[in-house]
Amino acid sequence: MPEKKKKLKYKFPAEFLWGTATSSHQIEGGNENNWTEWEKGGHIADGSLSGRACNSWELYKEDIRLVKELHNNTYRFSLEWSRIEPEQGHFDHDALRRYRDLAHECRRNGIEPIVTLYHWTQPLWFARQGGWLNKQSPLWFRQYVTRVAKELGRDVTLWCTINEPLIYSYNSYFKGKWPPQARSFWQFKKVLRNLAKAHELAYFSLHDGSSDCRVGIAKNNQFFESYLNQWFNKMVVKLVSRFWNHSFLGKVRDTLDFIGLNYYFHNVVYASMRGYVVMNENKHISDMGWEIFPRGIYETLMELKRYNLPVYILENGLADARDDRRADFIREHLRYVHQAIREGVDVRGYCHWSLLDNFEWADGFEPKFGLYSVNFKTFERTPRASASVYADIAQNNGF
Ligand code: GBH
């Protein structure tokens, strides 16, 4: 007998999607892409290699069982381009079939798949031709997407073309942190332009493949706040937030059926004529030192109102190995999501980052983002206490 429904303080809209998010390179293991190659150069903070990661390539059914255990009705995962198109123009049937199985496994369990087509990692042939700096790159991407749409179009309705275009191009082409470690403002801008084109082409390919699909991007938006209530400071904040939060969305807005929001950061900006400094208040922080600032999700959602589009929160989460902040983190952020919905933002779903502890890019396996911890030797998954808190919320469609 199901437990009698408790009276909920925060009730979410009917059909609201509850899920988690992952990405191929961070969980699958055994990938042959530009990151895999780059990791071997000793660039990862904890000295690790992505290696077999969570072994999700083999354990995908087990992962879906966990999604089910969370009472989730969606799961956001990404496709590894280098598996699907290991050589330019040559598609791997087994890889495509394996991803179709994953989508089917979701469907069989009443889970709506949200599929990301590009979560930063590239096939080697693509990287070797200059990656997103090559003016052909959007066309190459389209070729891959068209093939994927043909194979998965019947099983997938919600598509996310590109994950966090700004985080990616900033770290790879401006900050010099991720492969290919460039430090050039012009390359950074060029990559952004090509990513926007790639998105647009993918949008049309996906819609050609299926009439009722919905296509968006995952946009990392941050809540920028002025440290001083002074005109110059406020103006700088406006410019920074216009650039970071809105320039890419503005470019692609005519080819978006929804906006995917990834919310992690609050930045207090102190500006003077000599430059500006971005700070956090750091009263509450995650294991990575990131400030925990739940109101920021409300502010970033309200900023999206102007686009008049449905919004899916496609990532929100924290590194918390001891799991002593995650449950509150989730509830607090959801309270603010609920408030944004009450105030008219059409939020359709929430995906927590992440289902599993995984390979956190240049930070390796040290940060623990999972609702489930993973033993990286045995690949055993174990729920953290916050997993059952999140499962209850999903089951009750509120709390
Ligand atoms: C998201 O990016 C990503 O979409 C996801 O893949 C990632 O795991 C998650 O957040 C958590 O970080 O600079 O390589 O040392 C949000 C932006 C990208 C900021 C990774 C922190 C730190 C790792 N984050 N970055 S690294």
CSV table of C-alpha atoms and ligand atoms in Angstrom, one decimal:
chain,number,residue,atom,x,y,z
A,1,MET,CA,0.0,0.0,0.0
A,2,PRO,CA,1.4,3.4,-0.9
A,3,GLU,CA,1.8,5.7,2.0
A,4,LYS,CA,-0.9,8.2,2.5
A,5,LYS,CA,0.0,11.4,0.7
A,6,LYS,CA,1.6,13.9,3.0
A,7,LYS,CA,0.5,17.5,2.6
A,8,LEU,CA,3.2,19.1,0.6
A,9,LYS,CA,4.5,22.6,1.0
A,10,TYR,CA,6.2,22.7,-2.4
A,11,LYS,CA,4.1,20.9,-4.9
A,12,PHE,CA,5.5,20.8,-8.5
A,13,PRO,CA,3.5,20.9,-11.7
A,14,ALA,CA,2.0,17.7,-13.1
A,15,GLU,CA,4.3,15.9,-15.5
A,16,PHE,CA,7.3,17.6,-13.9
A,17,LEU,CA,10.5,15.7,-14.8
A,18,TRP,CA,12.8,14.6,-12.0
A,19,GLY,CA,16.2,13.3,-12.9
A,20,THR,CA,19.9,13.3,-12.8
A,21,ALA,CA,22.5,14.1,-15.4
A,22,THR,CA,25.8,12.5,-16.5
A,23,SER,CA,28.1,12.7,-19.5
A,24,SER,CA,29.7,10.0,-21.5
A,25,HIS,CA,33.3,10.6,-20.9
A,26,GLN,CA,32.8,11.1,-17.2
A,27,ILE,CA,31.1,7.8,-16.6
A,28,GLU,CA,31.5,5.3,-19.5
A,29,GLY,CA,35.2,4.4,-19.4
A,30,GLY,CA,37.3,3.1,-22.3
A,31,ASN,CA,36.8,6.1,-24.6
A,32,GLU,CA,39.3,7.1,-27.3
A,33,ASN,CA,38.9,10.8,-27.6
A,34,ASN,CA,40.9,14.0,-27.3
A,35,TRP,CA,40.5,14.1,-23.6
A,36,THR,CA,41.7,10.5,-23.2
A,37,GLU,CA,44.9,11.4,-25.1
A,38,TRP,CA,45.4,14.6,-23.2
A,39,GLU,CA,45.0,13.0,-19.8
A,40,LYS,CA,48.1,10.9,-20.5
A,41,GLY,CA,50.2,14.1,-20.4
A,42,GLY,CA,49.8,14.4,-16.7
A,43,HIS,CA,47.3,17.2,-16.7
A,44,ILE,CA,44.8,15.8,-14.1
A,45,ALA,CA,45.1,17.2,-10.6
A,46,ASP,CA,44.9,13.9,-8.7
A,47,GLY,CA,47.1,12.2,-11.3
A,48,SER,CA,44.3,9.9,-12.5
A,49,LEU,CA,43.2,9.0,-16.0
A,50,SER,CA,39.5,8.6,-16.9
A,51,GLY,CA,40.4,5.0,-17.6
A,52,ARG,CA,37.3,2.8,-17.0
A,53,ALA,CA,35.6,5.6,-15.1
A,54,CYS,CA,32.4,4.2,-13.7
A,55,ASN,CA,32.3,1.4,-16.3
A,56,SER,CA,28.9,2.6,-17.3
A,57,TRP,CA,29.5,1.5,-20.8
A,58,GLU,CA,29.0,-2.0,-19.5
A,59,LEU,CA,26.8,-1.2,-16.5
A,60,TYR,CA,24.2,1.0,-18.1
A,61,LYS,CA,21.4,-1.2,-17.1
A,62,GLU,CA,22.5,-1.1,-13.5
A,63,ASP,CA,22.6,2.8,-13.8
A,64,ILE,CA,19.0,2.8,-15.1
A,65,ARG,CA,18.1,0.6,-12.1
A,66,LEU,CA,19.5,3.3,-9.9
A,67,VAL,CA,17.5,6.0,-11.7
A,68,LYS,CA,14.4,3.9,-11.1
A,69,GLU,CA,15.3,3.5,-7.5
A,70,LEU,CA,15.3,7.3,-7.3
A,71,HIS,CA,11.8,7.3,-8.6
A,72,ASN,CA,13.0,9.5,-11.4
A,73,ASN,CA,11.1,9.9,-14.6
A,74,THR,CA,14.0,11.4,-16.7
A,75,TYR,CA,17.7,10.7,-17.1
A,76,ARG,CA,20.0,13.0,-19.0
A,77,PHE,CA,23.0,11.3,-20.5
A,78,SER,CA,25.3,12.2,-23.4
A,79,LEU,CA,26.5,10.4,-26.5
A,80,GLU,CA,30.2,9.8,-27.1
A,81,TRP,CA,30.9,11.1,-30.6
A,82,SER,CA,34.2,9.3,-30.8
A,83,ARG,CA,32.4,6.0,-30.3
A,84,ILE,CA,29.7,6.7,-32.8
A,85,GLU,CA,32.0,8.1,-35.5
A,86,PRO,CA,35.5,6.8,-34.7
A,87,GLU,CA,36.7,7.7,-38.2
A,88,GLN,CA,35.4,10.6,-40.1
A,89,GLY,CA,32.3,9.4,-42.1
A,90,HIS,CA,32.5,5.9,-40.6
A,91,PHE,CA,29.8,5.1,-38.1
A,92,ASP,CA,29.9,2.3,-35.6
A,93,HIS,CA,26.8,0.2,-35.6
A,94,ASP,CA,27.5,-1.4,-32.3
A,95,ALA,CA,27.9,1.9,-30.5
A,96,LEU,CA,24.7,3.2,-32.1
A,97,ARG,CA,22.9,0.1,-31.1
A,98,ARG,CA,24.2,0.3,-27.6
A,99,TYR,CA,22.9,3.9,-27.2
A,100,ARG,CA,19.5,2.8,-28.6
A,101,ASP,CA,19.4,0.1,-26.0
A,102,LEU,CA,20.1,2.7,-23.4
A,103,ALA,CA,17.2,4.8,-24.6
A,104,HIS,CA,15.0,1.7,-24.7
A,105,GLU,CA,16.0,0.8,-21.2
A,106,CYS,CA,14.9,4.2,-20.1
A,107,ARG,CA,11.5,4.0,-22.0
A,108,ARG,CA,10.8,0.5,-20.6
A,109,ASN,CA,11.2,2.0,-17.1
A,110,GLY,CA,9.1,5.0,-17.7
A,111,ILE,CA,12.1,7.3,-17.9
A,112,GLU,CA,12.2,10.1,-20.5
A,113,PRO,CA,15.7,10.2,-21.9
A,114,ILE,CA,17.3,13.7,-22.4
A,115,VAL,CA,20.2,13.2,-24.8
A,116,THR,CA,23.1,15.5,-25.1
A,117,LEU,CA,25.0,15.3,-28.4
A,118,TYR,CA,28.2,17.2,-27.4
A,119,HIS,CA,29.5,17.2,-23.9
A,120,TRP,CA,33.0,18.5,-24.7
A,121,THR,CA,34.9,15.4,-25.9
A,122,GLN,CA,35.9,15.1,-29.5
A,123,PRO,CA,36.9,12.2,-31.8
A,124,LEU,CA,40.6,12.4,-32.5
A,125,TRP,CA,40.0,12.9,-36.2
A,126,PHE,CA,38.0,16.0,-35.4
A,127,ALA,CA,40.5,17.4,-32.8
A,128,ARG,CA,43.4,16.8,-35.3
A,129,GLN,CA,41.7,19.0,-37.9
A,130,GLY,CA,41.5,21.9,-35.4
A,131,GLY,CA,38.2,20.9,-33.7
A,132,TRP,CA,35.8,23.8,-33.4
A,133,LEU,CA,38.3,26.2,-35.0
A,134,ASN,CA,37.9,24.6,-38.3
A,135,LYS,CA,35.2,26.3,-40.3
A,136,GLN,CA,33.9,23.0,-41.5
A,137,SER,CA,33.3,21.8,-37.9
A,138,PRO,CA,29.6,22.7,-37.8
A,139,LEU,CA,29.1,20.6,-41.0
A,140,TRP,CA,31.0,17.7,-39.5
A,141,PHE,CA,28.8,17.9,-36.4
A,142,ARG,CA,25.7,18.0,-38.5
A,143,GLN,CA,26.8,14.8,-40.3
A,144,TYR,CA,27.1,13.0,-36.9
A,145,VAL,CA,23.8,14.4,-35.6
A,146,THR,CA,21.9,13.5,-38.8
A,147,ARG,CA,23.1,9.9,-38.4
A,148,VAL,CA,22.2,9.9,-34.7
A,149,ALA,CA,18.7,11.3,-35.4
A,150,LYS,CA,18.2,8.5,-37.9
A,151,GLU,CA,19.0,5.8,-35.3
A,152,LEU,CA,17.6,7.3,-32.2
A,153,GLY,CA,14.9,9.7,-33.5
A,154,ARG,CA,12.1,7.3,-32.7
A,155,ASP,CA,13.2,6.9,-29.1
A,156,VAL,CA,14.3,10.3,-28.1
A,157,THR,CA,12.1,13.5,-27.9
A,158,LEU,CA,14.3,15.8,-25.8
A,159,TRP,CA,17.7,16.7,-27.3
A,160,CYS,CA,20.4,18.9,-25.9
A,161,THR,CA,22.8,19.7,-28.7
A,162,ILE,CA,25.7,21.3,-26.8
A,163,ASN,CA,26.7,21.4,-23.1
A,164,GLU,CA,27.8,24.7,-21.7
A,165,PRO,CA,29.4,26.3,-24.8
A,166,LEU,CA,30.9,29.1,-22.8
A,167,ILE,CA,32.5,26.9,-20.1
A,168,TYR,CA,34.0,24.7,-22.8
A,169,SER,CA,35.4,27.4,-25.1
A,170,TYR,CA,36.6,29.5,-22.2
A,171,ASN,CA,38.6,26.6,-20.6
A,172,SER,CA,39.8,25.2,-23.8
A,173,TYR,CA,40.6,28.3,-25.8
A,174,PHE,CA,41.0,31.2,-23.5
A,175,LYS,CA,42.1,30.0,-20.1
A,176,GLY,CA,44.4,27.4,-21.5
A,177,LYS,CA,43.2,24.8,-19.0
A,178,TRP,CA,41.6,22.0,-21.1
A,179,PRO,CA,42.7,20.6,-24.4
A,180,PRO,CA,44.0,22.1,-26.7
A,181,GLN,CA,45.0,24.6,-24.0
A,182,ALA,CA,44.9,27.7,-26.2
A,183,ARG,CA,44.9,31.2,-24.7
A,184,SER,CA,43.4,33.4,-27.3
A,185,PHE,CA,40.4,35.7,-27.1
A,186,TRP,CA,39.9,35.4,-30.9
A,187,GLN,CA,39.9,31.6,-30.9
A,188,PHE,CA,37.5,31.7,-27.9
A,189,LYS,CA,35.1,33.8,-30.0
A,190,LYS,CA,35.6,31.8,-33.1
A,191,VAL,CA,34.8,28.6,-31.3
A,192,LEU,CA,31.7,30.1,-29.9
A,193,ARG,CA,30.6,31.2,-33.3
A,194,ASN,CA,31.1,27.7,-34.7
A,195,LEU,CA,29.3,26.1,-31.8
A,196,ALA,CA,26.3,28.4,-32.4
A,197,LYS,CA,26.3,27.3,-36.1
A,198,ALA,CA,26.7,23.7,-35.1
A,199,HIS,CA,23.7,24.0,-32.8
A,200,GLU,CA,21.6,25.6,-35.6
A,201,LEU,CA,22.4,22.9,-38.1
A,202,ALA,CA,21.7,20.2,-35.5
A,203,TYR,CA,18.4,21.8,-34.7
A,204,PHE,CA,17.2,21.5,-38.3
A,205,SER,CA,18.6,17.9,-38.7
A,206,LEU,CA,16.9,16.7,-35.6
A,207,HIS,CA,13.6,18.3,-36.6
A,208,ASP,CA,13.9,16.8,-40.1
A,209,GLY,CA,14.3,13.4,-38.5
A,210,SER,CA,11.3,13.6,-36.2
A,211,SER,CA,8.4,16.0,-36.1
A,212,ASP,CA,7.7,16.1,-32.4
A,213,CYS,CA,11.2,16.4,-30.9
A,214,ARG,CA,12.3,19.3,-28.8
A,215,VAL,CA,15.8,20.7,-29.1
A,216,GLY,CA,17.7,23.0,-26.7
A,217,ILE,CA,21.2,23.6,-25.3
A,218,ALA,CA,22.5,23.3,-21.7
A,219,LYS,CA,23.6,26.8,-20.7
A,220,ASN,CA,25.8,27.4,-17.7
A,221,ASN,CA,24.3,30.7,-16.3
A,222,GLN,CA,25.6,32.4,-13.2
A,223,PHE,CA,24.1,34.9,-10.8
A,224,PHE,CA,26.3,38.0,-11.0
A,225,GLU,CA,25.8,40.5,-8.2
A,226,SER,CA,27.2,43.9,-7.8
A,227,TYR,CA,29.4,44.3,-4.6
A,228,LEU,CA,28.8,48.0,-4.4
A,229,ASN,CA,25.6,49.7,-5.2
A,230,GLN,CA,27.4,52.2,-7.4
A,231,TRP,CA,26.7,53.0,-11.0
A,232,PHE,CA,30.1,51.9,-12.4
A,233,ASN,CA,30.1,48.6,-10.5
A,234,LYS,CA,26.5,47.9,-11.5
A,235,MET,CA,27.3,48.6,-15.2
A,236,VAL,CA,30.2,46.2,-15.2
A,237,VAL,CA,28.0,43.5,-13.7
A,238,LYS,CA,25.4,44.1,-16.3
A,239,LEU,CA,27.9,43.7,-19.1
A,240,VAL,CA,29.5,40.6,-17.6
A,241,SER,CA,26.1,38.9,-17.2
A,242,ARG,CA,24.9,40.0,-20.6
A,243,PHE,CA,28.0,38.4,-22.1
A,244,TRP,CA,28.2,35.2,-20.0
A,245,ASN,CA,24.4,34.5,-19.6
A,246,HIS,CA,22.8,35.9,-22.7
A,247,SER,CA,25.1,36.4,-25.7
A,248,PHE,CA,25.0,32.7,-26.8
A,249,LEU,CA,21.3,32.4,-26.1
A,250,GLY,CA,20.7,35.5,-28.1
A,251,LYS,CA,22.6,34.1,-31.0
A,252,VAL,CA,20.6,30.8,-31.1
A,253,ARG,CA,17.2,31.8,-29.7
A,254,ASP,CA,15.4,31.2,-33.0
A,255,THR,CA,16.5,27.6,-33.0
A,256,LEU,CA,15.6,26.7,-29.4
A,257,ASP,CA,12.5,24.8,-28.3
A,258,PHE,CA,13.6,25.0,-24.7
A,259,ILE,CA,16.4,26.4,-22.6
A,260,GLY,CA,18.5,24.0,-20.5
A,261,LEU,CA,19.9,25.7,-17.4
A,262,ASN,CA,23.0,24.5,-15.6
A,263,TYR,CA,23.2,26.5,-12.3
A,264,TYR,CA,26.2,26.3,-10.0
A,265,PHE,CA,27.7,29.7,-9.3
A,266,HIS,CA,27.0,33.0,-7.6
A,267,ASN,CA,29.6,35.8,-8.3
A,268,VAL,CA,29.9,39.0,-6.4
A,269,VAL,CA,31.7,41.4,-8.7
A,270,TYR,CA,33.8,44.3,-7.5
A,271,ALA,CA,34.7,46.6,-10.3
A,272,SER,CA,36.9,49.6,-10.5
A,273,MET,CA,38.4,51.6,-13.4
A,274,ARG,CA,41.4,49.3,-13.3
A,275,GLY,CA,39.5,46.0,-13.8
A,276,TYR,CA,37.2,43.8,-11.9
A,277,VAL,CA,37.4,41.0,-9.3
A,278,VAL,CA,34.9,38.2,-9.0
A,279,MET,CA,34.4,36.9,-5.5
A,280,ASN,CA,32.2,34.5,-3.5
A,281,GLU,CA,30.9,35.1,-0.1
A,282,ASN,CA,31.9,31.6,0.9
A,283,LYS,CA,29.7,31.3,3.9
A,284,HIS,CA,28.7,27.8,2.9
A,285,ILE,CA,30.9,25.9,0.5
A,286,SER,CA,31.1,22.6,-1.3
A,287,ASP,CA,34.2,20.3,-1.2
A,288,MET,CA,35.5,22.2,-4.2
A,289,GLY,CA,35.2,25.6,-2.4
A,290,TRP,CA,32.3,26.7,-4.4
A,291,GLU,CA,29.8,28.8,-2.6
A,292,ILE,CA,26.4,27.3,-2.0
A,293,PHE,CA,23.9,30.0,-3.0
A,294,PRO,CA,20.4,28.6,-3.6
A,295,ARG,CA,18.8,31.9,-4.3
A,296,GLY,CA,21.0,32.1,-7.4
A,297,ILE,CA,18.9,29.5,-9.2
A,298,TYR,CA,15.8,31.6,-8.7
A,299,GLU,CA,17.6,34.7,-10.0
A,300,THR,CA,19.0,32.9,-13.1
A,301,LEU,CA,15.6,31.4,-13.8
A,302,MET,CA,13.9,34.8,-13.6
A,303,GLU,CA,16.5,36.2,-16.0
A,304,LEU,CA,15.4,33.5,-18.6
A,305,LYS,CA,11.8,34.7,-18.5
A,306,ARG,CA,12.6,37.2,-21.4
A,307,TYR,CA,13.0,34.3,-23.8
A,308,ASN,CA,9.5,33.0,-23.2
A,309,LEU,CA,10.5,29.4,-23.6
A,310,PRO,CA,10.1,26.3,-21.4
A,311,VAL,CA,13.1,25.7,-19.1
A,312,TYR,CA,14.6,22.4,-18.0
A,313,ILE,CA,17.2,22.6,-15.3
A,314,LEU,CA,19.8,20.2,-16.7
A,315,GLU,CA,22.4,20.5,-14.0
A,316,ASN,CA,22.7,21.6,-10.4
A,317,GLY,CA,24.7,19.9,-7.8
A,318,LEU,CA,27.8,19.9,-5.5
A,319,ALA,CA,30.9,17.9,-4.6
A,320,ASP,CA,30.1,16.6,-1.1
A,321,ALA,CA,32.0,13.4,-0.2
A,322,ARG,CA,30.6,13.3,3.4
A,323,ASP,CA,27.1,14.0,2.1
A,324,ASP,CA,26.4,16.4,4.9
A,325,ARG,CA,25.2,19.2,2.7
A,326,ARG,CA,23.6,17.6,-0.3
A,327,ALA,CA,20.1,17.0,1.0
A,328,ASP,CA,19.7,20.6,2.2
A,329,PHE,CA,21.3,21.8,-1.0
A,330,ILE,CA,18.6,20.0,-3.0
A,331,ARG,CA,15.7,21.2,-0.9
A,332,GLU,CA,16.9,24.8,-0.8
A,333,HIS,CA,17.5,25.0,-4.5
A,334,LEU,CA,14.1,23.4,-5.2
A,335,ARG,CA,12.3,25.9,-2.9
A,336,TYR,CA,13.7,28.6,-5.1
A,337,VAL,CA,12.8,26.7,-8.3
A,338,HIS,CA,9.3,26.5,-6.9
A,339,GLN,CA,9.2,30.2,-6.3
A,340,ALA,CA,10.3,30.9,-9.9
A,341,ILE,CA,7.5,28.6,-11.2
A,342,ARG,CA,5.0,30.5,-9.0
A,343,GLU,CA,6.3,33.7,-10.5
A,344,GLY,CA,5.7,32.5,-14.0
A,345,VAL,CA,8.8,30.7,-15.3
A,346,ASP,CA,7.8,27.6,-17.2
A,347,VAL,CA,10.2,25.2,-15.5
A,348,ARG,CA,9.5,21.6,-16.7
A,349,GLY,CA,12.1,19.6,-15.0
A,350,TYR,CA,15.1,19.3,-12.7
A,351,CYS,CA,18.2,17.1,-13.2
A,352,HIS,CA,20.6,16.8,-10.4
A,353,TRP,CA,24.3,16.6,-11.2
A,354,SER,CA,25.1,13.8,-10.7
A,355,LEU,CA,23.8,10.2,-10.5
A,356,LEU,CA,27.3,8.9,-9.8
A,357,ASP,CA,30.6,10.0,-8.6
A,358,ASN,CA,32.6,10.4,-11.8
A,359,PHE,CA,35.6,11.8,-13.7
A,360,GLU,CA,35.5,15.5,-13.0
A,361,TRP,CA,37.7,16.6,-15.9
A,362,ALA,CA,41.0,18.2,-14.9
A,363,ASP,CA,40.1,17.5,-11.3
A,364,GLY,CA,40.0,13.7,-11.8
A,365,PHE,CA,38.0,11.5,-9.4
A,366,GLU,CA,38.5,13.5,-6.2
A,367,PRO,CA,35.3,15.5,-6.3
A,368,LYS,CA,32.3,13.5,-5.3
A,369,PHE,CA,29.2,14.7,-7.1
A,370,GLY,CA,27.1,11.5,-6.9
A,371,LEU,CA,23.9,10.7,-5.2
A,372,TYR,CA,25.5,7.2,-5.4
A,373,SER,CA,29.2,6.8,-4.5
A,374,VAL,CA,31.2,4.6,-6.7
A,375,ASN,CA,34.0,2.2,-5.8
A,376,PHE,CA,36.3,2.7,-8.8
A,377,LYS,CA,37.9,-0.7,-8.4
A,378,THR,CA,34.8,-2.9,-8.2
A,379,PHE,CA,32.4,-0.3,-9.8
A,380,GLU,CA,30.0,-1.0,-7.0
A,381,ARG,CA,27.4,1.8,-6.6
A,382,THR,CA,26.2,2.7,-3.1
A,383,PRO,CA,23.5,5.2,-2.4
A,384,ARG,CA,24.4,8.2,-0.2
A,385,ALA,CA,21.8,9.2,2.4
A,386,SER,CA,20.7,12.2,0.2
A,387,ALA,CA,19.6,9.7,-2.5
A,388,SER,CA,16.6,8.7,-0.5
A,389,VAL,CA,15.7,12.3,0.2
A,390,TYR,CA,15.8,13.0,-3.5
A,391,ALA,CA,13.8,9.8,-4.3
A,392,ASP,CA,11.0,11.0,-1.9
A,393,ILE,CA,10.8,14.3,-3.5
A,394,ALA,CA,10.6,12.8,-7.0
A,395,GLN,CA,8.0,10.2,-5.8
A,396,ASN,CA,5.8,12.8,-4.2
A,397,ASN,CA,6.4,15.4,-6.9
A,398,GLY,CA,7.3,17.8,-4.2
A,399,PHE,CA,8.1,18.0,-0.5
B,1,GBH,C1,29.3,21.2,-15.3
B,1,GBH,O1,30.2,22.3,-15.6
B,1,GBH,C2,29.6,20.2,-16.4
B,1,GBH,O2,28.6,20.2,-17.4
B,1,GBH,C3,29.9,18.8,-15.9
B,1,GBH,O3,30.4,18.0,-16.8
B,1,GBH,C4,30.7,18.9,-14.6
B,1,GBH,O4,31.0,17.6,-14.1
B,1,GBH,C5,29.9,19.7,-13.6
B,1,GBH,O5,29.5,20.9,-14.0
B,1,GBH,C6,30.6,19.9,-12.2
B,1,GBH,O6,31.7,20.7,-12.4
B,1,GBH,O7,38.4,22.8,-14.3
B,1,GBH,O8,38.6,20.5,-15.0
B,1,GBH,O9,39.5,21.2,-12.9
B,1,GBH,C7,30.1,23.4,-14.6
B,1,GBH,C8,31.4,24.1,-14.7
B,1,GBH,C9,33.3,22.7,-15.1
B,1,GBH,C10,33.3,24.2,-13.3
B,1,GBH,C11,34.5,21.9,-14.4
B,1,GBH,C12,34.4,23.5,-12.6
B,1,GBH,C13,36.2,22.2,-12.6
B,1,GBH,C14,36.9,21.0,-13.1
B,1,GBH,N1,32.5,23.3,-14.1
B,1,GBH,N2,35.2,22.8,-13.6
B,1,GBH,S1,38.4,21.4,-13.9
